[in-house]
Short mmCIF file of C-alpha atoms in Angstrom, two decimals:
data_model
loop_
_atom_site.label_atom_id
_atom_site.label_comp_id
_atom_site.label_asym_id
_atom_site.label_seq_id
_atom_site.Cartn_x
_atom_site.Cartn_y
_atom_site.Cartn_z
CA UNK A 1 110.89 43.38 -82.94
CA UNK A 2 111.65 39.65 -83.30
CA UNK A 3 110.11 38.02 -86.32
CA UNK A 4 107.01 36.01 -85.75
CA UNK A 5 107.47 32.29 -85.53
CA UNK A 6 104.25 31.87 -87.41
CA UNK A 7 104.91 31.88 -91.10
CA UNK A 8 101.57 30.67 -92.35
CA UNK A 9 98.03 30.83 -91.17
CA UNK A 10 94.99 28.75 -91.90
CA UNK A 11 91.68 30.46 -92.12
CA UNK A 12 88.61 28.51 -91.06
CA UNK A 13 85.29 29.33 -92.55
CA UNK A 14 83.32 31.47 -90.10
CA UNK A 15 80.45 29.62 -88.47
CA UNK A 16 77.07 31.10 -89.30
CA UNK A 17 75.67 33.21 -86.48
CA UNK A 18 73.47 31.25 -84.09
CA UNK A 19 70.08 32.68 -83.09
CA UNK A 20 70.19 34.18 -79.61
CA UNK A 21 68.06 32.30 -77.16
CA UNK A 22 66.14 34.81 -75.13
CA UNK A 23 64.26 33.50 -72.13
CA UNK A 24 60.74 34.81 -71.65
CA UNK A 25 60.78 37.03 -68.62
CA UNK A 26 57.75 37.56 -66.40
CA UNK A 27 59.40 39.25 -63.43
CA UNK A 28 60.21 36.75 -60.70
CA UNK A 29 57.42 34.39 -61.82
CA UNK A 30 58.85 30.96 -62.81
CA UNK A 31 56.59 29.52 -65.53
CA UNK A 32 56.46 25.73 -65.63
CA UNK A 33 52.90 24.83 -66.50
CA UNK A 34 52.13 23.35 -69.99
CA UNK A 35 49.03 24.67 -71.63
CA UNK A 36 48.49 21.95 -74.23
CA UNK A 37 48.84 18.21 -74.69
CA UNK A 38 48.14 15.54 -77.29
CA UNK A 39 44.63 14.29 -76.91
CA UNK A 40 45.47 11.16 -78.86
CA UNK A 41 48.34 10.38 -76.54
CA UNK A 42 46.29 10.97 -73.42
CA UNK A 43 43.58 8.73 -74.72
CA UNK A 44 46.07 5.96 -75.39
CA UNK A 45 45.71 6.00 -79.21
CA UNK A 46 49.44 6.21 -79.98
CA UNK A 47 50.71 3.22 -78.08
CA UNK A 48 51.67 5.28 -75.00
CA UNK A 49 49.94 4.74 -71.66
CA UNK A 50 46.49 6.37 -71.51
CA UNK A 51 45.48 8.72 -68.71
CA UNK A 52 43.82 6.89 -65.82
CA UNK A 53 41.34 9.69 -65.19
CA UNK A 54 40.21 10.98 -68.59
CA UNK A 55 37.46 12.98 -66.83
CA UNK A 56 40.21 15.04 -65.23
CA UNK A 57 42.10 15.95 -68.41
CA UNK A 58 42.60 19.71 -68.60
CA UNK A 59 40.64 22.09 -70.82
CA UNK A 60 41.28 25.81 -71.33
CA UNK A 61 37.97 27.37 -72.29
CA UNK A 62 38.37 30.96 -73.56
CA UNK A 63 34.63 31.45 -73.07
CA UNK A 64 35.06 31.17 -69.28
CA UNK A 65 35.11 34.79 -68.13
CA UNK A 66 34.50 35.87 -64.57
CA UNK A 67 34.14 39.24 -62.88
CA UNK A 68 36.55 40.32 -60.08
CA UNK A 69 36.25 38.29 -56.92
CA UNK A 70 34.10 39.91 -54.23
CA UNK A 71 34.87 39.75 -50.48
CA UNK A 72 33.04 37.10 -48.47
CA UNK A 73 32.90 36.17 -44.82
CA UNK A 74 34.96 33.05 -44.24
CA UNK A 75 34.20 30.76 -41.33
CA UNK A 76 37.18 28.93 -39.92
CA UNK A 77 36.00 25.43 -38.97
CA UNK A 78 39.28 24.56 -37.28
CA UNK A 79 38.20 26.72 -34.33
CA UNK A 80 35.38 24.27 -33.59
CA UNK A 81 37.58 21.14 -33.62
CA UNK A 82 37.91 18.63 -30.79
CA UNK A 83 41.71 18.59 -30.63
CA UNK A 84 41.77 15.06 -29.29
CA UNK A 85 40.82 14.26 -32.92
CA UNK A 86 38.53 11.26 -32.11
CA UNK A 87 37.18 10.96 -35.67
CA UNK A 88 40.19 12.04 -37.67
CA UNK A 89 42.64 9.85 -35.71
CA UNK A 90 40.56 6.87 -34.49
CA UNK A 91 42.07 3.81 -32.89
CA UNK A 92 43.75 1.76 -35.57
CA UNK A 93 44.77 4.72 -37.77
CA UNK A 94 48.48 4.63 -38.62
CA UNK A 95 50.02 8.07 -38.01
CA UNK A 96 53.65 8.81 -38.93
CA UNK A 97 55.19 12.25 -38.44
CA UNK A 98 57.61 13.02 -41.29
CA UNK A 99 59.54 15.59 -39.24
CA UNK A 100 59.14 17.08 -35.76
CA UNK A 101 57.70 20.38 -36.99
CA UNK A 102 56.00 19.72 -40.34
CA UNK A 103 54.43 16.82 -42.19
CA UNK A 104 52.37 13.78 -41.19
CA UNK A 105 51.32 10.64 -43.06
CA UNK A 106 48.06 8.94 -42.15
CA UNK A 107 46.63 5.59 -43.22
CA UNK A 108 43.32 4.01 -42.22
CA UNK A 109 41.12 7.13 -42.42
CA UNK A 110 38.83 7.88 -45.44
CA UNK A 111 38.49 11.65 -45.92
CA UNK A 112 35.32 11.41 -47.95
CA UNK A 113 33.54 9.64 -45.08
CA UNK A 114 34.30 12.30 -42.44
CA UNK A 115 31.36 13.98 -40.71
CA UNK A 116 31.33 17.74 -40.28
CA UNK A 117 32.98 17.24 -36.88
CA UNK A 118 35.68 15.20 -38.55
CA UNK A 119 36.19 17.93 -41.17
CA UNK A 120 36.59 20.44 -38.35
CA UNK A 121 39.26 18.19 -36.83
CA UNK A 122 40.91 17.89 -40.26
CA UNK A 123 41.16 21.66 -40.66
CA UNK A 124 42.72 22.05 -37.21
CA UNK A 125 45.11 19.11 -37.43
CA UNK A 126 46.40 20.29 -40.81
CA UNK A 127 46.88 23.82 -39.37
CA UNK A 128 48.93 22.27 -36.54
CA UNK A 129 50.98 19.86 -38.68
CA UNK A 130 51.05 22.18 -41.75
CA UNK A 131 50.88 19.35 -44.36
CA UNK A 132 49.33 15.88 -44.04
CA UNK A 133 49.47 13.07 -46.63
CA UNK A 134 46.43 10.74 -46.49
CA UNK A 135 47.07 7.44 -48.23
CA UNK A 136 44.56 5.00 -49.88
CA UNK A 137 41.92 7.64 -50.52
CA UNK A 138 38.90 7.49 -52.90
CA UNK A 139 38.60 11.25 -53.66
CA UNK A 140 39.81 10.84 -57.25
CA UNK A 141 37.24 8.09 -57.87
CA UNK A 142 34.24 10.13 -56.75
CA UNK A 143 32.24 12.14 -59.25
CA UNK A 144 33.98 15.52 -59.52
CA UNK A 145 30.89 17.29 -58.19
CA UNK A 146 31.09 15.12 -55.00
CA UNK A 147 34.78 15.95 -54.56
CA UNK A 148 33.93 19.64 -54.83
CA UNK A 149 31.06 19.24 -52.37
CA UNK A 150 33.56 17.79 -49.87
CA UNK A 151 36.10 20.58 -50.43
CA UNK A 152 33.43 23.31 -50.30
CA UNK A 153 32.96 22.77 -46.58
CA UNK A 154 36.27 24.51 -45.97
CA UNK A 155 35.60 27.75 -47.89
CA UNK A 156 34.50 29.31 -51.14
CA UNK A 157 36.01 27.52 -54.13
CA UNK A 158 38.68 29.48 -55.90
CA UNK A 159 38.54 29.47 -59.71
CA UNK A 160 42.10 29.86 -61.02
CA UNK A 161 42.49 32.67 -63.58
CA UNK A 162 44.71 30.73 -66.02
CA UNK A 163 45.10 27.04 -65.29
CA UNK A 164 43.54 24.03 -66.97
CA UNK A 165 40.40 22.48 -65.46
CA UNK A 166 38.20 19.46 -66.16
CA UNK A 167 35.43 20.08 -68.63
CA UNK A 168 32.58 21.81 -66.80
CA UNK A 169 34.43 22.16 -63.47
CA UNK A 170 36.51 25.33 -63.45
CA UNK A 171 36.77 25.10 -59.64
CA UNK A 172 39.32 22.28 -60.05
CA UNK A 173 42.89 23.42 -60.69
CA UNK A 174 44.83 20.77 -62.64
CA UNK A 175 48.52 19.99 -62.57
CA UNK A 176 49.19 18.03 -65.74
CA UNK A 177 52.24 16.98 -67.71
CA UNK A 178 51.22 14.48 -70.37
CA UNK A 179 52.75 11.14 -71.26
CA UNK A 180 55.84 11.61 -73.39
CA UNK A 181 56.05 15.31 -72.53
CA UNK A 182 59.72 16.34 -72.23
CA UNK A 183 59.22 20.07 -72.48
CA UNK A 184 61.13 20.38 -69.23
CA UNK A 185 64.29 20.01 -71.26
CA UNK A 186 63.57 23.39 -72.85
CA UNK A 187 62.96 24.95 -69.43
CA UNK A 188 66.36 23.73 -68.16
CA UNK A 189 68.10 25.32 -71.16
CA UNK A 190 67.78 28.62 -69.34
CA UNK A 191 67.20 27.65 -65.70
CA UNK A 192 69.17 25.53 -63.23
CA UNK A 193 66.31 24.53 -60.93
CA UNK A 194 62.59 23.89 -61.03
CA UNK A 195 62.11 24.82 -57.40
CA UNK A 196 59.56 27.61 -57.12
CA UNK A 197 58.47 28.26 -53.52
CA UNK A 198 54.99 29.79 -53.23
CA UNK A 199 51.75 29.93 -51.37
CA UNK A 200 48.93 29.38 -53.83
CA UNK A 201 47.42 32.50 -55.48
CA UNK A 202 48.61 34.70 -52.60
CA UNK A 203 47.77 37.73 -54.75
CA UNK A 204 44.05 37.24 -54.10
CA UNK A 205 42.42 39.46 -51.43
CA UNK A 206 41.38 36.25 -49.61
CA UNK A 207 43.99 33.59 -50.44
CA UNK A 208 43.39 29.88 -49.73
CA UNK A 209 43.47 28.12 -46.37
CA UNK A 210 42.91 24.36 -46.09
CA UNK A 211 43.88 23.02 -49.51
CA UNK A 212 43.62 19.59 -51.18
CA UNK A 213 45.80 18.04 -53.86
CA UNK A 214 45.16 14.48 -55.05
CA UNK A 215 47.08 12.25 -57.34
CA UNK A 216 45.67 10.92 -60.62
CA UNK A 217 48.78 9.71 -62.45
CA UNK A 218 52.38 9.77 -61.39
CA UNK A 219 55.87 8.96 -62.74
CA UNK A 220 57.43 5.84 -61.35
CA UNK A 221 59.77 8.02 -59.33
CA UNK A 222 60.19 11.78 -59.03
CA UNK A 223 57.70 14.60 -58.98
CA UNK A 224 57.68 14.93 -55.21
CA UNK A 225 56.42 18.10 -53.51
CA UNK A 226 58.41 20.14 -50.97
CA UNK A 227 56.76 21.99 -48.11
CA UNK A 228 58.16 24.53 -45.65
CA UNK A 229 56.79 25.48 -42.28
CA UNK A 230 56.40 29.29 -42.32
CA UNK A 231 55.51 29.39 -38.61
CA UNK A 232 58.81 27.76 -37.67
CA UNK A 233 60.55 30.07 -40.09
CA UNK A 234 59.12 33.06 -38.25
CA UNK A 235 59.90 31.56 -34.84
CA UNK A 236 63.60 31.16 -35.85
CA UNK A 237 64.03 34.91 -36.30
CA UNK A 238 65.41 37.10 -33.57
CA UNK A 239 62.86 38.99 -31.51
CA UNK A 240 64.19 42.30 -32.82
CA UNK A 241 63.74 41.22 -36.43
CA UNK A 242 60.32 39.74 -35.71
CA UNK A 243 59.22 43.00 -34.15
CA UNK A 244 60.51 44.99 -37.12
CA UNK A 245 58.50 42.85 -39.59
CA UNK A 246 55.26 43.47 -37.71
CA UNK A 247 53.24 46.23 -39.25
CA UNK A 248 54.86 45.82 -42.66
CA UNK A 249 52.84 44.77 -45.68
CA UNK A 250 54.02 43.38 -49.05
CA UNK A 251 52.30 43.44 -52.41
CA UNK A 252 51.38 40.17 -54.11
CA UNK A 253 50.81 40.23 -57.87
CA UNK A 254 48.96 37.99 -60.30
CA UNK A 255 50.03 40.09 -63.27
CA UNK A 256 53.08 38.05 -64.23
CA UNK A 257 51.12 34.81 -64.14
CA UNK A 258 48.51 36.32 -66.46
CA UNK A 259 51.25 37.58 -68.77
CA UNK A 260 52.82 34.12 -68.93
CA UNK A 261 49.45 32.68 -69.89
CA UNK A 262 49.07 35.32 -72.59
CA UNK A 263 52.55 34.53 -73.94
CA UNK A 264 51.72 30.91 -74.49
CA UNK A 265 48.38 31.73 -76.10
CA UNK A 266 46.29 30.52 -73.21
CA UNK A 267 43.36 31.97 -71.23
CA UNK A 268 42.50 34.64 -68.70
CA UNK A 269 39.36 33.85 -66.79
CA UNK A 270 39.69 37.01 -64.72
CA UNK A 271 41.85 40.08 -64.94
CA UNK A 272 44.91 39.92 -62.63
CA UNK A 273 44.96 41.68 -59.29
CA UNK A 274 47.57 43.04 -56.87
CA UNK A 275 46.88 42.99 -53.16
CA UNK A 276 48.95 43.94 -50.09
CA UNK A 277 49.12 41.51 -47.16
CA UNK A 278 50.92 41.53 -43.81
CA UNK A 279 54.43 40.05 -43.99
CA UNK A 280 53.56 38.24 -40.74
CA UNK A 281 50.06 36.80 -40.66
CA UNK A 282 48.18 35.12 -37.81
CA UNK A 283 46.28 31.86 -38.18
CA UNK A 284 42.69 32.28 -36.94
CA UNK A 285 42.45 28.82 -35.28
CA UNK A 286 45.91 28.29 -33.79
CA UNK A 287 46.97 31.93 -33.21
CA UNK A 288 50.37 31.06 -34.68
CA UNK A 289 52.29 33.70 -36.64
CA UNK A 290 53.75 32.82 -40.02
CA UNK A 291 55.86 34.55 -42.66
CA UNK A 292 53.69 35.31 -45.66
CA UNK A 293 55.94 36.31 -48.55
CA UNK A 294 56.98 34.16 -51.48
CA UNK A 295 59.17 34.75 -54.56
CA UNK A 296 56.55 33.66 -57.06
CA UNK A 297 53.98 36.34 -56.23
CA UNK A 298 55.36 38.87 -53.71
CA UNK A 299 56.83 41.97 -55.31
CA UNK A 300 57.74 44.68 -52.77
CA UNK A 301 57.34 45.91 -49.23
CA UNK A 302 54.94 48.79 -48.93
CA UNK A 303 56.67 52.04 -47.86
CA UNK A 304 60.25 50.92 -48.41
CA UNK A 305 62.61 51.91 -51.22
CA UNK A 306 63.37 49.23 -53.79
CA UNK A 307 66.80 48.35 -52.51
CA UNK A 308 65.55 48.16 -48.94
CA UNK A 309 62.57 46.00 -49.91
CA UNK A 310 64.68 43.74 -52.13
CA UNK A 311 67.21 43.11 -49.35
CA UNK A 312 64.61 42.14 -46.76
CA UNK A 313 62.61 39.98 -49.16
CA UNK A 314 65.68 38.17 -50.36
CA UNK A 315 66.67 37.34 -46.82
CA UNK A 316 63.17 36.01 -46.07
CA UNK A 317 63.02 33.96 -49.31
CA UNK A 318 66.43 32.47 -48.63
CA UNK A 319 65.53 31.79 -45.02
CA UNK A 320 62.49 29.78 -46.11
CA UNK A 321 64.19 28.04 -49.05
CA UNK A 322 67.32 26.99 -47.12
CA UNK A 323 65.38 25.91 -44.00
CA UNK A 324 65.80 22.17 -44.60
CA UNK A 325 65.34 21.67 -40.82
CA UNK A 326 61.76 22.91 -41.03
CA UNK A 327 60.77 21.43 -44.37
CA UNK A 328 59.20 18.11 -45.46
CA UNK A 329 59.23 16.24 -48.74
CA UNK A 330 56.06 14.41 -49.67
CA UNK A 331 56.32 11.44 -52.01
CA UNK A 332 53.26 10.59 -54.00
CA UNK A 333 51.60 7.17 -54.00
CA UNK A 334 48.49 6.08 -55.86
CA UNK A 335 45.42 7.13 -53.83
CA UNK A 336 47.18 9.93 -52.01
CA UNK A 337 45.45 13.14 -50.97
CA UNK A 338 47.77 15.81 -49.56
CA UNK A 339 46.14 18.45 -47.41
CA UNK A 340 48.00 21.58 -46.31
CA UNK A 341 47.24 25.01 -44.96
CA UNK A 342 48.35 27.66 -47.41
CA UNK A 343 48.34 30.28 -44.63
CA UNK A 344 51.23 28.75 -42.77
CA UNK A 345 53.21 26.89 -45.40
CA UNK A 346 54.84 27.28 -48.79
CA UNK A 347 55.49 24.51 -51.28
CA UNK A 348 57.17 23.69 -54.52
CA UNK A 349 56.66 20.91 -57.06
CA UNK A 350 59.79 19.26 -58.36
CA UNK A 351 60.34 18.69 -62.09
CA UNK A 352 63.08 16.11 -61.68
CA UNK A 353 62.02 13.06 -63.65
CA UNK A 354 63.30 12.59 -67.22
CA UNK A 355 61.26 9.54 -68.25
CA UNK A 356 58.49 11.50 -69.95
CA UNK A 357 55.93 9.73 -67.72
CA UNK A 358 52.69 11.48 -66.95
CA UNK A 359 52.22 13.55 -63.80
CA UNK A 360 48.59 14.49 -63.20
CA UNK A 361 47.01 15.95 -60.08
CA UNK A 362 43.87 17.85 -59.10
CA UNK A 363 43.65 20.67 -56.55
CA UNK A 364 40.65 21.89 -54.63
CA UNK A 365 41.42 25.34 -53.30
CA UNK A 366 38.95 26.81 -50.78
CA UNK A 367 39.55 30.43 -50.04
CA UNK A 368 39.93 31.67 -46.45
CA UNK A 369 39.96 35.01 -44.62
CA UNK A 370 41.82 38.13 -45.69
CA UNK A 371 45.27 37.86 -44.10
CA UNK A 372 45.59 39.73 -40.80
CA UNK A 373 48.18 40.06 -38.08
CA UNK A 374 47.96 40.32 -34.30
CA UNK A 375 50.27 42.57 -32.26
CA UNK A 376 53.89 41.55 -31.73
CA UNK A 377 54.56 39.69 -28.49
CA UNK A 378 58.11 38.87 -27.38
#
């Protein structure tokens, strides 16, 4: 054997072992929501910008405990709408369609002033266009009780089991990332994307229908919301695949969301539930069929083996996520209220701004009917 050319070696001191970073795992659920903030910062006592709507700052009250939700009879007001939309789209209103199949922006209409007939038209128009951004609205400036009164026309208010809510108003679901909050940096240490497609609380027996999200504070740029048209996603499938999906149900679980809340020391207002819903659901007003599975809450297809279920669900998730030609991106402006139909869309917030600026929104989430499907028609 030839002699080694190395005649001397230098030994470096071994680096001390680094602690292993283990991501918290809650199944497929992607946890992004903060459960605390600095009250002094949000009140503007530290030199940072104060929250514009202090009455909407989140609270997590451990004393709020509720029994399991009971079934109720939902009335779909969109079925009563005049589809010429005389009150919702009066002469002079500026209407801009964001894409051919999903998304509309409307200026010149005040939602809080709509009559019941106008609200019927709103429910139907949103079901048709899937998501609508109304600009220059006063909903955030109304007393919270008045905002809830408006939203209550569309269904029973959902009280979220874990999210923050304004003091005394658990029916309001808050999306809040405080001024100076850069906790997203920790999230991106173990994840490559903040995109988390979902339909809100789809694990409930009667998930939401017409849903309202209104801006309170926003970063200068970033924090947009993506929406996907689940009707168009269904329509793009081959007739053979559409037919095969009919009759199948998938389970939707709130367990992982509750576990994530537990892990960060937060609240459970109700115990989590698991419900099975049709993979293809029918909208009661339009009759359209939509895919109703999402990676945040859907877990498996009833009656299939795990590998079979996983393969079909992954295809459907990817189909929805990659469908840029049936998606819309909503940019937030002050005074914006975004209204969408959770039965025929999915959405994802984007955590893409690095300025530490506040993002603060309020959601009113009326529940709708238990998902159902109508027979397959080619």
